Short mmCIF file of C-alpha atoms in Angstrom, two decimals:
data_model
loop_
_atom_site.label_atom_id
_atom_site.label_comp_id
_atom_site.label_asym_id
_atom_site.label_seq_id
_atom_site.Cartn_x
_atom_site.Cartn_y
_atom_site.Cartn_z
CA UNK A 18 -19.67 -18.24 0.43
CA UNK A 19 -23.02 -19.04 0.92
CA UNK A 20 -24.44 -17.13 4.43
CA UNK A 21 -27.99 -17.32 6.17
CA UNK A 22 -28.08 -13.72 6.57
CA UNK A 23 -28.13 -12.93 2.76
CA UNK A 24 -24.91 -11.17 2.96
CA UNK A 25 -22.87 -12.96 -0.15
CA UNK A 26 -19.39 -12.91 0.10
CA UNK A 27 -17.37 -13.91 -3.12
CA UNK A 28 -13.68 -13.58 -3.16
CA UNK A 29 -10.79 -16.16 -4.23
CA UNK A 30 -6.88 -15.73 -4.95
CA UNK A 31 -5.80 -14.13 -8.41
CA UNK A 32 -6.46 -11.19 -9.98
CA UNK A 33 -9.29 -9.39 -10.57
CA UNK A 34 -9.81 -11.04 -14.00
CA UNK A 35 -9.47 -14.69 -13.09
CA UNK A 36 -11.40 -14.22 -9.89
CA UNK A 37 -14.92 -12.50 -11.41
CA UNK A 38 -16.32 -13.29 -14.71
CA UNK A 39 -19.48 -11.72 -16.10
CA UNK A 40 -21.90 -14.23 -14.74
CA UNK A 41 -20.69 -13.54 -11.39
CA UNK A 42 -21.26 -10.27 -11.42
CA UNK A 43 -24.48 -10.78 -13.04
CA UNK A 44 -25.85 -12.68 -10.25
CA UNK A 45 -24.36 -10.24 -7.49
CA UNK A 46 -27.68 -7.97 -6.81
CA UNK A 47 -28.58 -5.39 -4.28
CA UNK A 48 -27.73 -1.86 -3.05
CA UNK A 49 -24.31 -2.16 -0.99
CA UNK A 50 -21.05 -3.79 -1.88
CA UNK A 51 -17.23 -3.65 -1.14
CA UNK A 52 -14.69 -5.29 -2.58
CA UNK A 53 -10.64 -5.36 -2.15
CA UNK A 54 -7.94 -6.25 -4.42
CA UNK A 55 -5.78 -6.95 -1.87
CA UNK A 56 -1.60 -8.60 -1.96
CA UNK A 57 -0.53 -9.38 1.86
CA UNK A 58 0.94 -7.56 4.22
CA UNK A 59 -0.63 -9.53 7.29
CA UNK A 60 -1.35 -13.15 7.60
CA UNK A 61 0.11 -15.73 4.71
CA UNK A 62 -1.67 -15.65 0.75
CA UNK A 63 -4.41 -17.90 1.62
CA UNK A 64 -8.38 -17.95 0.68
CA UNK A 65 -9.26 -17.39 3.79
CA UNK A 66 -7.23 -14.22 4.42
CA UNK A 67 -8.51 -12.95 1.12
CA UNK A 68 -11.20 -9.94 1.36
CA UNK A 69 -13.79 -9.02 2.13
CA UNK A 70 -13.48 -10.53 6.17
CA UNK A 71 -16.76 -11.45 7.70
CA UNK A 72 -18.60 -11.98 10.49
CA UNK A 73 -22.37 -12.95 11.42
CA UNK A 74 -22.99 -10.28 14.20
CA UNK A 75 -24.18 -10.99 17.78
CA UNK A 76 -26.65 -8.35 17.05
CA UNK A 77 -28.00 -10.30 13.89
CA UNK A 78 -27.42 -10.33 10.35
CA UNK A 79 -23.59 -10.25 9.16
CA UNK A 80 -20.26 -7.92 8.67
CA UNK A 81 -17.82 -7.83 5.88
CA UNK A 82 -14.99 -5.41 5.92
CA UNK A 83 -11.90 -4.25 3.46
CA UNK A 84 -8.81 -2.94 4.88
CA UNK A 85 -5.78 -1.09 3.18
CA UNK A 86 -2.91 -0.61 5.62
CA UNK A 87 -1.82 -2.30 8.69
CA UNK A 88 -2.00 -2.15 12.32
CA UNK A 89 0.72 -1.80 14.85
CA UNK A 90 -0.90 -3.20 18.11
CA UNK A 91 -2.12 -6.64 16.53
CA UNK A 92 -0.67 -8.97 18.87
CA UNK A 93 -2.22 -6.86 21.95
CA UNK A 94 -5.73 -6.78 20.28
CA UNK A 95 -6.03 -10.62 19.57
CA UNK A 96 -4.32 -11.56 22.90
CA UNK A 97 -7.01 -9.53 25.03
CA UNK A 98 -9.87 -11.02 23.20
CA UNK A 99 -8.54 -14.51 23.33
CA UNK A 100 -8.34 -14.95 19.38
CA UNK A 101 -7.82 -18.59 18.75
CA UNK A 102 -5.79 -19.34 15.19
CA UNK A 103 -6.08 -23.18 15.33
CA UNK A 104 -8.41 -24.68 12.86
CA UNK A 105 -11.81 -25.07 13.61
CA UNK A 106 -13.61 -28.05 13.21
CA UNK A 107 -10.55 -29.10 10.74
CA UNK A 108 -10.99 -25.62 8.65
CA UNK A 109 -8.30 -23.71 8.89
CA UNK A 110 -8.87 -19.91 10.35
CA UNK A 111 -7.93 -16.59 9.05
CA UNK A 112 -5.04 -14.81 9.81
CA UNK A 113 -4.83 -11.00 9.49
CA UNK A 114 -5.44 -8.19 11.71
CA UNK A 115 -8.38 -6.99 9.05
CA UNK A 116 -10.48 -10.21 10.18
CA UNK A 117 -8.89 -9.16 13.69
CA UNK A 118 -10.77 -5.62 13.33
CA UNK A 119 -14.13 -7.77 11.75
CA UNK A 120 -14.24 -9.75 14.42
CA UNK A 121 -13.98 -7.02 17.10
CA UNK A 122 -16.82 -5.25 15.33
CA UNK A 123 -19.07 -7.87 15.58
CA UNK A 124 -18.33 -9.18 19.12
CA UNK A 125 -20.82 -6.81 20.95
CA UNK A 126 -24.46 -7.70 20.88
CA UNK A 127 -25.97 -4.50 22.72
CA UNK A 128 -23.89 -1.98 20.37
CA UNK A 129 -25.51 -1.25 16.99
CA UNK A 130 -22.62 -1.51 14.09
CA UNK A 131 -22.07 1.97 13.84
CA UNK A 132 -21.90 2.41 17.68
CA UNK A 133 -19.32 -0.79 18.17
CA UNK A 134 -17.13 1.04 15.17
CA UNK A 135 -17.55 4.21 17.99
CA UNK A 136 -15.84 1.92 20.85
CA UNK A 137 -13.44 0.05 17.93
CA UNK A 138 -11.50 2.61 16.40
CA UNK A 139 -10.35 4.33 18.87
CA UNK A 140 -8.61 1.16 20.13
CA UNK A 141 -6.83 -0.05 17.00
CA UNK A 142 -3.53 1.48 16.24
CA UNK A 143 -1.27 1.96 12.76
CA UNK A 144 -2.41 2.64 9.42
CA UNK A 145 -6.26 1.92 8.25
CA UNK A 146 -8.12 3.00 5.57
CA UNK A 147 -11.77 1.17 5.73
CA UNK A 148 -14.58 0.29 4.25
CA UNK A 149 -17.55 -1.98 6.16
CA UNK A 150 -20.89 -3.20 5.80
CA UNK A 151 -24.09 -4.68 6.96
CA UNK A 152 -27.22 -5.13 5.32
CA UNK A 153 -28.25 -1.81 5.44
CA UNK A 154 -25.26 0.52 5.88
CA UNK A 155 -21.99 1.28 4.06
CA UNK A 156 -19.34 2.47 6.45
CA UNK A 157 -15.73 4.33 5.32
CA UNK A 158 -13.11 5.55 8.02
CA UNK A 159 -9.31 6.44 8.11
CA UNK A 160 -7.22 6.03 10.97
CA UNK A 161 -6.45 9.36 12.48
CA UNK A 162 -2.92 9.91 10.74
CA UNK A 163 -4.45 9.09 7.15
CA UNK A 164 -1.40 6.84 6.02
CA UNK A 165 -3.75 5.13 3.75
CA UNK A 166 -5.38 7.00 1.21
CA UNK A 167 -9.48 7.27 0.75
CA UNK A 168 -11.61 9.43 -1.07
CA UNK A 169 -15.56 9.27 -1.31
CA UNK A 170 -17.26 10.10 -4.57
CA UNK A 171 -20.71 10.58 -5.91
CA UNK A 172 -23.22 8.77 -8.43
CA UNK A 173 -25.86 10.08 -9.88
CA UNK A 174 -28.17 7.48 -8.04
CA UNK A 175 -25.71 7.12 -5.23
CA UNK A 176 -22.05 6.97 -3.48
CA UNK A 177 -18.54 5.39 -3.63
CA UNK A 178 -15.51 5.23 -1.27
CA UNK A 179 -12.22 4.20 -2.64
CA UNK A 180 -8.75 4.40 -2.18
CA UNK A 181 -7.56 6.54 -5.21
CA UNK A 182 -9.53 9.15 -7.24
CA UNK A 183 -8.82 7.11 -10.40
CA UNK A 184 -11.38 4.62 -9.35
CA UNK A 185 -13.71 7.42 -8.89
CA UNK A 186 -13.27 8.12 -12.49
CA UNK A 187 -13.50 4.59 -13.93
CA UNK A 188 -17.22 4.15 -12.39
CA UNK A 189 -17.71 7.64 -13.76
CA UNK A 190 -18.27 9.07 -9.91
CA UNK A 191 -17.31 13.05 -9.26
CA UNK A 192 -14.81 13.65 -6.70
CA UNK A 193 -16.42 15.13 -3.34
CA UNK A 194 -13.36 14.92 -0.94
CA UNK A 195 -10.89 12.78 0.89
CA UNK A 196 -12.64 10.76 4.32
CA UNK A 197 -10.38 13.00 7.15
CA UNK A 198 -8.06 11.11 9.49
CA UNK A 199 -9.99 9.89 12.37
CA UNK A 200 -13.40 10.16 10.36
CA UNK A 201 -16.37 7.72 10.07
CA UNK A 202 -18.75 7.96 7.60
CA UNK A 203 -22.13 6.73 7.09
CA UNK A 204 -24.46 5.62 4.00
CA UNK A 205 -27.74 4.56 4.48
CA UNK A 206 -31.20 5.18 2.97
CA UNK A 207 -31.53 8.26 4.55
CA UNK A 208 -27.78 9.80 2.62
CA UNK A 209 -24.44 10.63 4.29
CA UNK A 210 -23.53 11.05 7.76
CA UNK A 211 -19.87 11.74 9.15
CA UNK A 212 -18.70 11.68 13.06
CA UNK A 213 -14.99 12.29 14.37
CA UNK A 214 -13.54 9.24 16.14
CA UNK A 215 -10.29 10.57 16.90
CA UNK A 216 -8.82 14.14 16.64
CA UNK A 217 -6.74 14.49 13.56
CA UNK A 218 -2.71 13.79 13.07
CA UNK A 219 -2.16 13.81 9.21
CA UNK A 220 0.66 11.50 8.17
CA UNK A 221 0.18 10.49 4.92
CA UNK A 222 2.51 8.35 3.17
CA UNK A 223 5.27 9.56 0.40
CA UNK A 224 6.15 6.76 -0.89
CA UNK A 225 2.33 6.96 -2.31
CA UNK A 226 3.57 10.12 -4.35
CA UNK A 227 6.84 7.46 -5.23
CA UNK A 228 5.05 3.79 -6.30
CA UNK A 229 2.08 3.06 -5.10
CA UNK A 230 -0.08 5.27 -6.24
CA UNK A 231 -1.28 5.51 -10.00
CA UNK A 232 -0.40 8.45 -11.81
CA UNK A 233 -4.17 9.44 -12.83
CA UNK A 234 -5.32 9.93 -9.20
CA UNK A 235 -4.51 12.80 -6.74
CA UNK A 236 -3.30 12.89 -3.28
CA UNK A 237 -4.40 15.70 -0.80
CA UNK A 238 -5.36 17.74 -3.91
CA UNK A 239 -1.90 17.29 -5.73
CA UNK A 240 -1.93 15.34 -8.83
CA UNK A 241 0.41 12.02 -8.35
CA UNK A 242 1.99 12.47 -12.19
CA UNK A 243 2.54 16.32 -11.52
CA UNK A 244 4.47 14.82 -8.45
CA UNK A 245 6.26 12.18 -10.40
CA UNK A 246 7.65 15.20 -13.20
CA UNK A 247 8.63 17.27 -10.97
CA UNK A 248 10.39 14.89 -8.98
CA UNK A 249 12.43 14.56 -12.64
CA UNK A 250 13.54 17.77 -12.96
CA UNK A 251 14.83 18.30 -9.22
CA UNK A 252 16.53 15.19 -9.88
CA UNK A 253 18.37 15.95 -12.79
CA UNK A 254 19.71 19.71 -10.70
CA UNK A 255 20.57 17.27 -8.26
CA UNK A 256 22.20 14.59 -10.01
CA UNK A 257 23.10 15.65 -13.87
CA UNK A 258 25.45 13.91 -15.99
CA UNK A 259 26.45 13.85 -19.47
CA UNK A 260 24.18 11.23 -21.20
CA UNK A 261 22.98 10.55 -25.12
CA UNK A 262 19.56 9.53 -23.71
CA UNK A 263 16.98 9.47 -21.05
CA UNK A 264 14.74 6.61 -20.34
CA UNK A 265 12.67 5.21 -17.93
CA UNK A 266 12.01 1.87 -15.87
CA UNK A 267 7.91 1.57 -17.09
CA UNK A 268 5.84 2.36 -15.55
CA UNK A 269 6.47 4.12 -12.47
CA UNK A 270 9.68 5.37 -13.36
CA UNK A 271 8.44 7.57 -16.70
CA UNK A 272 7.04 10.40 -15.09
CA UNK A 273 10.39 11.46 -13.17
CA UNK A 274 12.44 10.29 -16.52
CA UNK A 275 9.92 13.04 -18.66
CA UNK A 276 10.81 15.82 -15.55
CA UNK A 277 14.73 14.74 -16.09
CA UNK A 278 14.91 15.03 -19.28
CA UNK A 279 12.83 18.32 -19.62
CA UNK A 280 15.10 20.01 -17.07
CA UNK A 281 18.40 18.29 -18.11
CA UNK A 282 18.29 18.96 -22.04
CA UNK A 283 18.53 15.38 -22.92
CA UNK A 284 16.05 13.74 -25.23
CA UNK A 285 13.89 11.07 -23.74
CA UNK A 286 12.73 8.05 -25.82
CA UNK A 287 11.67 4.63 -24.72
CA UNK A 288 14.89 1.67 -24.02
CA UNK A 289 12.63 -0.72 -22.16
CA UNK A 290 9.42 -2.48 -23.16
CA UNK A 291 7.43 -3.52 -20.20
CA UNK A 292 5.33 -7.36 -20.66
CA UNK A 293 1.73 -5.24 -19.24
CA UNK A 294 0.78 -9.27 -17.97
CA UNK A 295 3.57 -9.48 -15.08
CA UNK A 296 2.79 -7.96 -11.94
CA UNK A 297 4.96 -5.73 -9.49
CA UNK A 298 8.11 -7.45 -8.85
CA UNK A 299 9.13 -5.99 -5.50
CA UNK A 300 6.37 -7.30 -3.78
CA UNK A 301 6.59 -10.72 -5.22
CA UNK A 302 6.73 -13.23 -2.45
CA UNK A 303 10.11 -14.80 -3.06
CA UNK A 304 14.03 -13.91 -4.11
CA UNK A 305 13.84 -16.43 -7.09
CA UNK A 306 10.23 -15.23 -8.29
CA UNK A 307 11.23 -11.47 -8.27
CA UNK A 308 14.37 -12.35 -10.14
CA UNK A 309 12.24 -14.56 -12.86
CA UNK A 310 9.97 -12.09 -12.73
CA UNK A 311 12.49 -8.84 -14.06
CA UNK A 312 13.13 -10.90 -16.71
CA UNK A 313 9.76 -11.67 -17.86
CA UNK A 314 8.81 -8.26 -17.25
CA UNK A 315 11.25 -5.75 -19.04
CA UNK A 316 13.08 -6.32 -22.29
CA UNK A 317 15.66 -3.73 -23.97
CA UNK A 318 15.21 -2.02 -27.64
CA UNK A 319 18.66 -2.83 -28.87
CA UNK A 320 18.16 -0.53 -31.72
CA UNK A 321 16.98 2.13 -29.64
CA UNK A 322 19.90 1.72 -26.46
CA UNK A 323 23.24 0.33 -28.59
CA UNK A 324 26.04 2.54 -28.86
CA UNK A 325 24.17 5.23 -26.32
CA UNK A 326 25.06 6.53 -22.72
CA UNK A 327 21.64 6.24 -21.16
CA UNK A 328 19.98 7.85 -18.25
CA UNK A 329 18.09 5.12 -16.82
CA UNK A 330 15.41 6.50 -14.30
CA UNK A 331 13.41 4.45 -11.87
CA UNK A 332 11.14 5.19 -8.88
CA UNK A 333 13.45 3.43 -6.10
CA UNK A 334 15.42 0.57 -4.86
CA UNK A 335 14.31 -1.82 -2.20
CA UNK A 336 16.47 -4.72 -2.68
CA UNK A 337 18.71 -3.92 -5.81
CA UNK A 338 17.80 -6.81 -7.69
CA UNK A 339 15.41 -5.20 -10.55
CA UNK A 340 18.26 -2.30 -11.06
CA UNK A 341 21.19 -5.05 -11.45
CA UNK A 342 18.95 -7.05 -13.71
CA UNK A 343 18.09 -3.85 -15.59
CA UNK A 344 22.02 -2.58 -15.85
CA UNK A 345 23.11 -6.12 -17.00
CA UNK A 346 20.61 -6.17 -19.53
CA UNK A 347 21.26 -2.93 -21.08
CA UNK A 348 25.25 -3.36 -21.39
CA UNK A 349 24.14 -6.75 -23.09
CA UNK A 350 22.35 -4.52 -25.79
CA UNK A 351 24.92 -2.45 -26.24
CA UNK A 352 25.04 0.59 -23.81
CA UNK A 353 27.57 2.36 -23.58
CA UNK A 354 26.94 3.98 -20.03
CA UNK A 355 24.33 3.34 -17.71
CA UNK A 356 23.58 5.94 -15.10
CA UNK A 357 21.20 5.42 -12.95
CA UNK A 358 18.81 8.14 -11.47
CA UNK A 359 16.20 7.23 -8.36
CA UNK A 360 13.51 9.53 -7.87
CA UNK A 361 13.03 8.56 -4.19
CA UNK A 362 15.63 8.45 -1.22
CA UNK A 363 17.59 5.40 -0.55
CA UNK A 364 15.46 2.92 1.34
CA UNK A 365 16.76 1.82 4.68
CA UNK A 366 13.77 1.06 7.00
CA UNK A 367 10.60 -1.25 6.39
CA UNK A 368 7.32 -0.36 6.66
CA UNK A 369 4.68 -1.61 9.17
CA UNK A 370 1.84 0.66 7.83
CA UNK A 371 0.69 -1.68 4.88
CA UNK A 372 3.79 -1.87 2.47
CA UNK A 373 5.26 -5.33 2.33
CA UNK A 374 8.86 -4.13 2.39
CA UNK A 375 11.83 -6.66 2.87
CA UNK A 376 13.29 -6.72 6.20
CA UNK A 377 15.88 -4.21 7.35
CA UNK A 378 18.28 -6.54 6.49
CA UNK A 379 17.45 -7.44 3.08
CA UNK A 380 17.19 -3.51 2.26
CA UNK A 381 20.53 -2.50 0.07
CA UNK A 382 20.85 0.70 1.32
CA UNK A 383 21.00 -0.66 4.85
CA UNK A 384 24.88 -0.34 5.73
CA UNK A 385 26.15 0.68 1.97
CA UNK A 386 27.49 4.23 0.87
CA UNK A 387 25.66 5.14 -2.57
CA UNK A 388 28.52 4.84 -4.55
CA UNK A 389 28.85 0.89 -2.93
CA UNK A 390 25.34 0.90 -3.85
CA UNK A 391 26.61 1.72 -7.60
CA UNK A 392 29.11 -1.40 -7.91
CA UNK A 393 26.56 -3.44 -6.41
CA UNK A 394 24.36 -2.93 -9.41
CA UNK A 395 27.17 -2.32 -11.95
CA UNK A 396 25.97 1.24 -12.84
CA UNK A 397 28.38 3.89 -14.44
CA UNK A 398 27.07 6.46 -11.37
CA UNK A 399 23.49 6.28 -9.45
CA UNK A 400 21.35 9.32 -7.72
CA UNK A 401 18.90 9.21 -5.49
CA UNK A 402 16.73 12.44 -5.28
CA UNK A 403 17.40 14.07 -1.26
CA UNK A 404 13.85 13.69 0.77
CA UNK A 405 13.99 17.46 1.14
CA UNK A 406 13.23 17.76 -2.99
CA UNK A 407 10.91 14.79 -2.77
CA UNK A 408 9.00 16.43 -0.09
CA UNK A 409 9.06 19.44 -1.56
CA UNK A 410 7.62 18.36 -4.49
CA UNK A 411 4.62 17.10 -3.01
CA UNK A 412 3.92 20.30 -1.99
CA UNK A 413 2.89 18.93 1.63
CA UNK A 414 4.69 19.91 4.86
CA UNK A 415 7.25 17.27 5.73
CA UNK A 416 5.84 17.13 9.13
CA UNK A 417 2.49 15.88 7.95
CA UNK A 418 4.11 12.75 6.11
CA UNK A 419 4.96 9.48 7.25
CA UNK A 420 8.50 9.39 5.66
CA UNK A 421 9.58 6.20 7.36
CA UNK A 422 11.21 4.00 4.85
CA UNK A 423 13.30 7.21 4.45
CA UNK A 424 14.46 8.47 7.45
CA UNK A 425 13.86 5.67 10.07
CA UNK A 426 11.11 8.31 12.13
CA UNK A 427 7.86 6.49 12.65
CA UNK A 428 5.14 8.21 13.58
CA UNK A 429 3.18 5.88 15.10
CA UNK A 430 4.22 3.96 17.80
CA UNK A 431 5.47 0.41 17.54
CA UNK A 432 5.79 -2.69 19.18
CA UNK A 433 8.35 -5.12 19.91
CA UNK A 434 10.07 -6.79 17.68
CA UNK A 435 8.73 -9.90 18.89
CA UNK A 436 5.14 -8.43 18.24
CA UNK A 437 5.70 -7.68 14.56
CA UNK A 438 5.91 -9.86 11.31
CA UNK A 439 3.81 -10.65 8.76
CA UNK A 440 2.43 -14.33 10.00
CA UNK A 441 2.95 -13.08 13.48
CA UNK A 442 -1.06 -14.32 14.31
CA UNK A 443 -0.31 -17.72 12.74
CA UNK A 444 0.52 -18.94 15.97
CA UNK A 445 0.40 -16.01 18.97
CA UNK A 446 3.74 -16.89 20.81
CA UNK A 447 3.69 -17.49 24.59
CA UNK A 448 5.61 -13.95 25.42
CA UNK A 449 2.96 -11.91 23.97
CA UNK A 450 0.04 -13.87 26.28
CA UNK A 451 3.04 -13.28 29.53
CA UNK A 452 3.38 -9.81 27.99
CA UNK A 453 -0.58 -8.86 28.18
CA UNK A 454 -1.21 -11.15 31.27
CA UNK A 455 2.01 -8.75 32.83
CA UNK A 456 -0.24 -5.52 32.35
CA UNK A 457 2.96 -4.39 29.32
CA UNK A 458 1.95 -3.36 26.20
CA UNK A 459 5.10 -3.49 24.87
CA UNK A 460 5.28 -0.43 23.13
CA UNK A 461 8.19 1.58 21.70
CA UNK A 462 7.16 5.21 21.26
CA UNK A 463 9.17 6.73 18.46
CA UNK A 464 11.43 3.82 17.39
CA UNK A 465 13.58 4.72 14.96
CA UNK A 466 13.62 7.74 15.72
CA UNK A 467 0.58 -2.67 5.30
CA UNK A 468 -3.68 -3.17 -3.61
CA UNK A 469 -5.98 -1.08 -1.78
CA UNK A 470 -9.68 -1.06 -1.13
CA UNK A 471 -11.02 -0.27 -4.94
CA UNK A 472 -7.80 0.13 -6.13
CA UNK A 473 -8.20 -0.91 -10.02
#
């Protein structure tokens, strides 16, 4: 994207790989840049909803911006500023509530950038881990619940922000500390500078410690493979059974399946071989790609599984189509028994704080028992671990985590359900412009009761 400010923006669809080559990067010079690796939670899988967002200022010069999470109060936001999503001049316009927050940045031609972020934040709710930029400043903040994670680091000749410490380490960056809910930091010439926004709620999110999160990088100071082992061995006091084998669903299920079989006795060894070229499959964007996409992804060592009763151990279940997929294929290779063991709770809620969950109603463990659950996916028995032992293994209070997904308590408020979806700003409906023009935000305090910014 070629700007007259001289802030370059490159970005496409795809990953990483297949979007930059080296003499890309060879011709992106300078001091600043932020990037995103990004799969979408707001707004459909389109160019222009891909990241970084920009926006030439009022004040001069230009904005881009990353975002890892999601916000709550979207509709409200866009409806007050009179956000138009037709196309313009025939181009078609984004459609996320990260271009949402770039253009409210850039909106005010008196304010300075850092001084508009001031006014900003304090006005967007739900879960927001960013980074922005001009020409001459790097900017990082957290919304003040820190749902999202993001951690700054330090160069020799200079800083980074990202969302895990992992990336830290690949750019060979020390660790300094996490950005604190409701923080904004500065980078300029003249070093570092941090202000407080908001006062601080943590409510980080668990199912970080569960999937999301690599297993190299730590949350809150708590290493996320530490987590994932002990999570293993609570699981297998929970939920033991008499078994020939443990292994794991790759990748995310191996730590808990090396915990299980430490504490249960049984030897662990390797049943499934994971393709490393197919991407997550419970975020895929359709039923019949997910499906395709088990298949591609996993295959069984007959050699390893016939003639066993296995302990198959995986991270969680969202819709129940990877685990039936997964059972099916293993009594085709001759298992005996298949248990199953989940190192997370049973999912029953979605997530409006950047996970792109199924709907309530797609969610298995919405309405079934765990032992319906079981004949659903054709498994000789199935345990989940209890949120109390998933907590605990965190080692983190369970009032400072967003446990949502789990236990249907949201902690930050949401809207109505005619204010949410993912492609709700494709097209703002005509009860959210009665709803603002009424005075209503339309909020629902405590109902129930949105790959990251660097993320490699």
């Amino acid at each position: 994207l070629s700007l007259p400010d001289a802030l370059p923006i490159y970005k496409d669809l795809g990953l990483v790989a297949q979007v930059f080559d080296e003499p890309t990067l060879g011709a992106m010079t300078g001091h600043l840049a932020i990037g995103h690796n990004r799969y979408s939670t707001t707004g459909s899988c389109t160019w222009e909803n891909a990241q970084p967002s920009y926006r030439p200022a009022q004040h001069g010069g230009g904005i881009a911006l990353g975002h890892n999470g999601n916000l709550t109060n979207t509709a409200q936001l866009a409806a007050e500023i009179g956000v138009d999503q037709r196309p313009r001049n025939g181009e078609p316009r984004a459609s996320s509530d990260s271009d949402l927050i770039t253009e409210l940045l850039a909106r005010d031609c008196d304010l300075s950038l850092e001084a508009a972020a001031m006014q900003v934040l304090p006005r967007l709710r739900g879960a927001f881990s960013l980074v922005f930029m001009d020409e001459h400043t790097l900017y990082a903040t957290r919304d003040p619940h820190g749902v999202r994670p993001l951690v700054l680091g330090r160069l020799e000749r200079g800083w980074v922000v990202a969302s895990e410490t992992a990336a830290l380490d690949i750019v060979g960056a020390s660790f300094v500390r996490e950005i604190e809910p409701g923080e904004l930091i500065a980078i300029d010439e003249h070093g570092l500078r941090s202000q407080q926004y908001a006062d601080p709620t943590p409510k980080g999110c668990l199912f970080e410690y569960v999937y999301l999160a690599r297993p190299d990088t730590a949350i809150a100071g708590r290493s996320v493979q530490e987590t994932r082992v002990e999570v293993g061995r609570r699981l297998a006091k929970e939920h033991p059974v008499d078994a020939d084998l443990v292994i794991p669903v790759p990748e995310s299920g191996t730590p808990a399946a090396v915990g299980y079989a430490e504490a249960s006795g049984i030897p662990y060894g390797i049943g499934l071989v994971k393709n490393a070229y197919v991407g997550r499959t419970f975020i895929q964007p359709s039923q019949t790609i997910r499906q395709l996409g088990i298949r591609l992804k996993l295959n069984p060592l007959r050699n390893a599984i016939a003639g066993k009763r296995l302990v198959v151990v995986d991270d969680s279940i969202v819709r129940g189509n990877t685990q039936r997929a997964l059972v099916r294929m293993l009594r085709e290779a001759g298992a005996a028994e298949v248990h199953v063991r989940i190192s997370s709770p049973p999912v029953q809620w979605p997530c409006f704080y950047g996970i792109d969950f199924a709907t309530r109603a797609e969610l298995i463990a919405n309405g079934l028992t765990v032992e319906q659950i079981c004949g659903s996916i054709g498994a000789d028995s199935l345990g989940y671990i209890s949120l109390e032992e998933l907590t605990s293994s965190t080692t983190i209070p369970g009032d400072r985590l967003c446990r949502a997904c789990f236990d249907g308590q949201y902690p930050i408020d949401l809207p109505a359900p005619e204010l949410l979806g993912k492609h709700m700003l494709e097209g703002i409906s005509r009860v959210v412009e009665a709803d603002v023009a009424a005075g209503s935000e339309s909020l629902l305090p405590g109902v129930g009761a949105s790959d990251a910014l660097t993320r490699p």
